Amino acid sequence: MPPAPPIRGRFAPTPSGPLHFGSLVAALASYLDVRARNGEWLLRIDDLDQNREVTGAREAILEDLAALGFHWDGPVYAQHDRGQRYREAVDELLAKRLAFPCACTRKDIQEQSDPGEPVAIYPGTCRNGLPSGKEARSIRLHVPDQVIGFEDEWVGPTHQDMAREVGDFVIWRVEGIASYHLATVLDDADAGITRIVRGADLLDSTPRQILLQRLLGLPTPAYAHFPVVHAEDGRKLGKQTDAPRIDTSQPAKILSMALAFLHQSPPVTLASAPVEDVWQWAFRNWAPQAIKSPLP
Ligand SMILES: [Zn+2]
């Protein structure tokens, strides 16, 4: 194995739908971020929840990225065969008493938590052992009374009061599925990812992921979150809103739109230029400071 290069980013689409405009922006932002630093760009399929996978979606995503001129380093990798790795991390946290089995249903938690809170914070019911006669439904992280802060390169300083705003969160479900947070932290660490560029909808997930990195002794990558793409009705443009598959028949046009969304001000003529010209322009003019705008 050659020594790991210092800069490595990734794009991790979920195969629950096609590549839509929001995911294209995510791919482009992380791509330009690492390529501008001569770094590597890895492609991971986040297929943790197999029930949500749409047949043909992963092939379509790869096809669309290739059609637009993205080049990824190494083979495309997936999460579904990493269950053993995830479970080992859960066992490590359980052995260190940093996690505990929980029998509570969503309804139990709702009933036991402070009704004045906007989100039901886990009240700690099973922290010191399962109530008698109850079986574990999940494994939760024992979240310390701690504020986790980090410097987001585009958003700025970000903090979260873990005990009050998050509470003990689920890292494993008894059906044998790791939580998104645990899986993504382990995947990023094992792949040597040093830079994570993604939409601001994941900003408040980041302190949870940093906490997991610290508890598992993993390095924390640099983070940069960009404003989220919204549909015309103001909802987040994503799978939940059935965002349409991007049209790759005019690659220069769709890439120019994504560049404009990232405040890169591409010249209007670029939309009808050969796609190679768009990439050349994008690499030469990449200005991440332009993205540092207030969150929507
Ligand atoms: Zn519980």
XYZ file of C-alpha atoms and ligand atoms in Angstrom:
297
model
C 0.000 0.000 0.000
C 1.412 3.426 -0.952
C 1.358 6.041 1.806
C -2.002 7.803 2.077
C -2.062 11.191 0.376
C -2.717 14.096 2.710
C -5.929 15.285 1.039
C -8.892 13.007 0.403
C -12.564 13.822 -0.031
C -15.611 11.800 -0.889
C -19.124 11.888 -2.265
C -21.561 9.469 -0.658
C -24.921 9.343 -2.426
C -27.787 7.162 -1.171
C -29.182 4.830 -3.840
C -32.763 5.678 -2.851
C -33.239 7.800 -5.943
C -31.462 9.320 -8.936
C -28.795 12.024 -8.934
C -30.848 15.199 -8.462
C -29.673 18.792 -8.526
C -28.999 18.913 -4.776
C -26.782 15.841 -4.901
C -24.994 17.174 -7.997
C -24.129 20.342 -6.049
C -22.765 18.172 -3.212
C -20.692 16.114 -5.638
C -19.346 19.215 -7.373
C -18.479 21.086 -4.167
C -16.525 18.168 -2.688
C -14.906 17.438 -6.057
C -13.626 20.965 -6.606
C -12.614 21.236 -2.945
C -10.198 18.287 -3.121
C -9.167 18.531 -6.769
C -8.136 22.164 -6.239
C -5.750 20.791 -3.595
C -4.543 17.926 -5.827
C -6.391 15.550 -3.539
C -8.236 12.310 -4.178
C -11.990 11.995 -4.551
C -13.676 8.764 -3.513
C -17.156 7.583 -4.346
C -19.130 5.656 -1.748
C -22.657 4.325 -2.059
C -24.473 4.858 1.246
C -26.670 1.780 1.065
C -26.997 1.253 4.814
C -30.764 1.010 4.640
C -31.329 -1.615 1.970
C -35.101 -1.163 2.240
C -34.785 2.324 0.794
C -32.674 1.287 -2.174
C -34.340 1.775 -5.535
C -33.408 -0.775 -8.194
C -31.073 0.709 -10.751
C -30.453 3.912 -8.764
C -26.791 3.242 -7.993
C -26.006 2.453 -11.635
C -27.864 5.581 -12.749
C -25.940 7.774 -10.268
C -22.571 6.486 -11.524
C -23.688 6.860 -15.131
C -24.743 10.481 -14.597
C -21.544 11.426 -12.762
C -19.446 9.880 -15.530
C -21.533 11.618 -18.209
C -20.793 14.967 -16.537
C -17.050 14.310 -16.498
C -16.457 13.405 -12.839
C -13.505 11.052 -12.267
C -13.259 9.153 -9.008
C -10.217 7.482 -7.497
C -10.221 3.781 -6.769
C -13.203 1.460 -6.868
C -16.682 2.588 -5.826
C -17.349 1.139 -2.386
C -20.521 0.439 -0.432
C -21.641 0.139 3.190
C -23.717 -3.032 3.034
C -20.772 -5.404 3.510
C -19.339 -3.462 6.480
C -21.798 -4.681 9.142
C -19.068 -6.583 11.000
C -16.902 -3.477 11.289
C -19.830 -1.412 12.563
C -20.764 -4.087 15.104
C -17.192 -4.253 16.413
C -17.282 -0.522 17.095
C -20.613 -0.914 18.927
C -19.133 -3.725 21.044
C -16.124 -1.538 21.834
C -18.391 1.281 23.018
C -20.521 -1.163 25.062
C -17.417 -2.678 26.686
C -16.222 0.801 27.678
C -19.707 1.614 29.053
C -19.988 4.442 26.553
C -23.124 2.857 25.095
C -26.051 0.876 26.493
C -28.955 -1.299 25.295
C -32.312 0.490 25.229
C -35.810 -1.002 25.208
C -37.731 2.239 24.677
C -40.087 2.795 21.795
C -40.496 6.204 20.212
C -43.805 6.504 22.081
C -42.117 5.699 25.443
C -39.614 8.478 24.852
C -42.276 10.975 23.818
C -44.290 10.229 26.973
C -41.299 10.485 29.309
C -39.653 13.584 27.926
C -40.329 17.225 28.658
C -43.355 18.258 26.546
C -41.937 21.788 26.328
C -38.976 20.640 24.245
C -39.209 20.954 20.444
C -37.654 17.482 20.008
C -38.046 14.623 22.471
C -34.686 14.159 24.192
C -34.065 10.636 25.455
C -34.747 10.761 29.215
C -32.076 8.184 30.135
C -34.529 5.426 31.085
C -32.256 2.458 30.262
C -28.884 4.054 31.031
C -28.366 1.891 34.113
C -29.896 -1.285 32.743
C -32.984 -2.465 30.887
C -36.268 -2.305 32.812
C -37.166 -5.849 33.951
C -38.941 -7.955 31.370
C -37.989 -5.601 28.524
C -35.831 -6.480 25.540
C -33.339 -4.231 23.799
C -34.555 -2.534 20.628
C -31.458 -0.458 20.066
C -28.045 0.501 21.387
C -27.682 4.148 22.392
C -24.567 6.194 22.954
C -24.242 7.488 26.512
C -23.909 11.135 25.532
C -21.777 13.162 27.957
C -22.827 16.519 29.349
C -20.595 18.360 26.904
C -20.689 21.069 24.295
C -19.074 19.972 21.033
C -17.782 22.793 18.884
C -15.973 22.853 15.567
C -14.899 25.407 13.010
C -16.827 24.806 9.807
C -14.802 26.243 6.934
C -17.828 27.813 5.277
C -20.394 28.201 8.064
C -17.961 29.303 10.775
C -17.886 28.287 14.443
C -20.610 25.766 15.241
C -21.575 24.395 18.660
C -24.040 21.917 20.014
C -24.963 21.182 23.623
C -24.980 17.413 23.334
C -26.971 16.535 26.443
C -29.639 19.221 25.978
C -29.994 19.378 22.192
C -29.259 15.780 21.201
C -29.345 13.339 24.130
C -28.391 9.654 24.048
C -28.760 8.775 20.386
C -29.188 5.414 18.676
C -26.055 3.900 17.130
C -27.404 0.425 16.385
C -30.802 -1.130 15.839
C -31.393 -4.727 16.934
C -32.320 -5.723 13.392
C -28.565 -5.421 12.838
C -28.330 -2.005 11.229
C -25.781 0.615 12.263
C -26.988 4.202 12.520
C -26.034 6.611 9.765
C -23.772 8.514 12.175
C -21.787 5.471 13.267
C -21.442 4.066 9.750
C -20.356 7.329 8.187
C -17.767 8.000 10.908
C -16.218 4.550 10.484
C -16.343 4.696 6.688
C -14.694 8.098 6.549
C -11.970 7.078 9.015
C -11.217 3.744 7.330
C -11.018 5.400 3.909
C -8.677 8.088 5.246
C -11.058 10.939 4.388
C -9.554 14.251 5.495
C -12.168 16.687 4.116
C -15.947 16.420 4.278
C -17.894 18.802 2.070
C -21.679 18.426 2.167
C -24.974 20.253 2.510
C -25.879 22.254 5.609
C -28.785 19.890 6.246
C -26.113 17.679 7.829
C -24.581 20.491 9.891
C -26.326 19.479 13.109
C -25.265 15.832 12.585
C -21.621 16.849 12.670
C -21.195 17.235 16.472
C -22.631 13.706 16.908
C -20.112 12.416 14.401
C -17.240 14.299 16.066
C -18.281 12.844 19.437
C -18.201 9.329 17.964
C -14.778 9.998 16.418
C -13.435 11.072 19.813
C -14.912 8.114 21.679
C -13.585 5.663 19.067
C -10.161 7.302 18.872
C -10.593 8.313 15.219
C -9.299 11.502 13.590
C -11.730 14.354 12.873
C -11.670 15.537 9.242
C -12.098 19.154 8.164
C -15.761 20.093 7.574
C -17.307 22.512 5.105
C -21.097 22.748 4.693
C -22.767 24.634 1.841
C -26.308 26.078 1.839
C -28.938 23.501 0.971
C -30.670 23.462 -2.398
C -34.371 24.154 -2.043
C -37.162 23.242 -4.395
C -39.266 26.103 -5.711
C -41.785 25.599 -2.918
C -39.025 26.042 -0.326
C -38.663 22.386 0.656
C -35.240 20.811 0.641
C -34.544 19.354 -2.762
C -33.924 15.709 -2.057
C -35.344 12.263 -2.296
C -38.223 13.068 0.041
C -39.482 15.685 -2.373
C -39.060 13.351 -5.364
C -36.483 15.634 -6.922
C -36.108 14.773 -10.592
C -33.069 13.076 -12.101
C -30.715 15.658 -13.554
C -30.615 15.954 -17.317
C -27.098 15.115 -18.508
C -27.857 15.650 -22.196
C -26.313 19.137 -21.866
C -23.528 18.594 -19.308
C -22.128 22.136 -19.599
C -25.536 23.635 -18.832
C -26.259 21.604 -15.690
C -22.682 22.001 -14.404
C -22.892 25.767 -14.939
C -26.118 25.838 -12.940
C -24.455 23.918 -10.096
C -21.447 26.287 -10.209
C -23.799 29.262 -10.045
C -25.590 27.738 -7.071
C -22.193 27.566 -5.334
C -21.772 31.336 -6.036
C -18.938 30.677 -8.501
C -20.324 33.141 -11.110
C -19.560 31.154 -14.265
C -19.755 33.279 -17.468
C -23.062 32.718 -19.301
C -21.261 31.446 -22.402
C -19.949 28.510 -20.373
C -23.375 26.837 -20.407
C -23.046 26.155 -24.117
C -19.288 25.479 -24.156
C -17.696 22.017 -24.426
C -17.835 20.271 -21.042
C -14.013 20.183 -20.817
C -14.062 23.999 -20.876
C -16.468 24.049 -17.941
C -14.162 21.866 -15.857
C -11.136 23.910 -16.837
C -12.917 27.106 -15.851
C -14.155 25.555 -12.596
C -10.698 24.366 -11.493
C -9.055 27.649 -12.422
C -11.680 29.849 -10.778
C -12.727 27.784 -7.768
C -13.444 30.341 -5.054
C -14.722 28.573 -1.933
C -14.824 31.868 -0.033
C -17.809 32.810 -2.228
C -19.852 30.052 -0.565
C -19.482 31.588 2.893
C -22.927 33.074 2.812
C -25.613 33.106 5.479
C -27.513 29.866 5.772
C -30.962 29.748 4.177
Zn -34.524 3.122 26.832
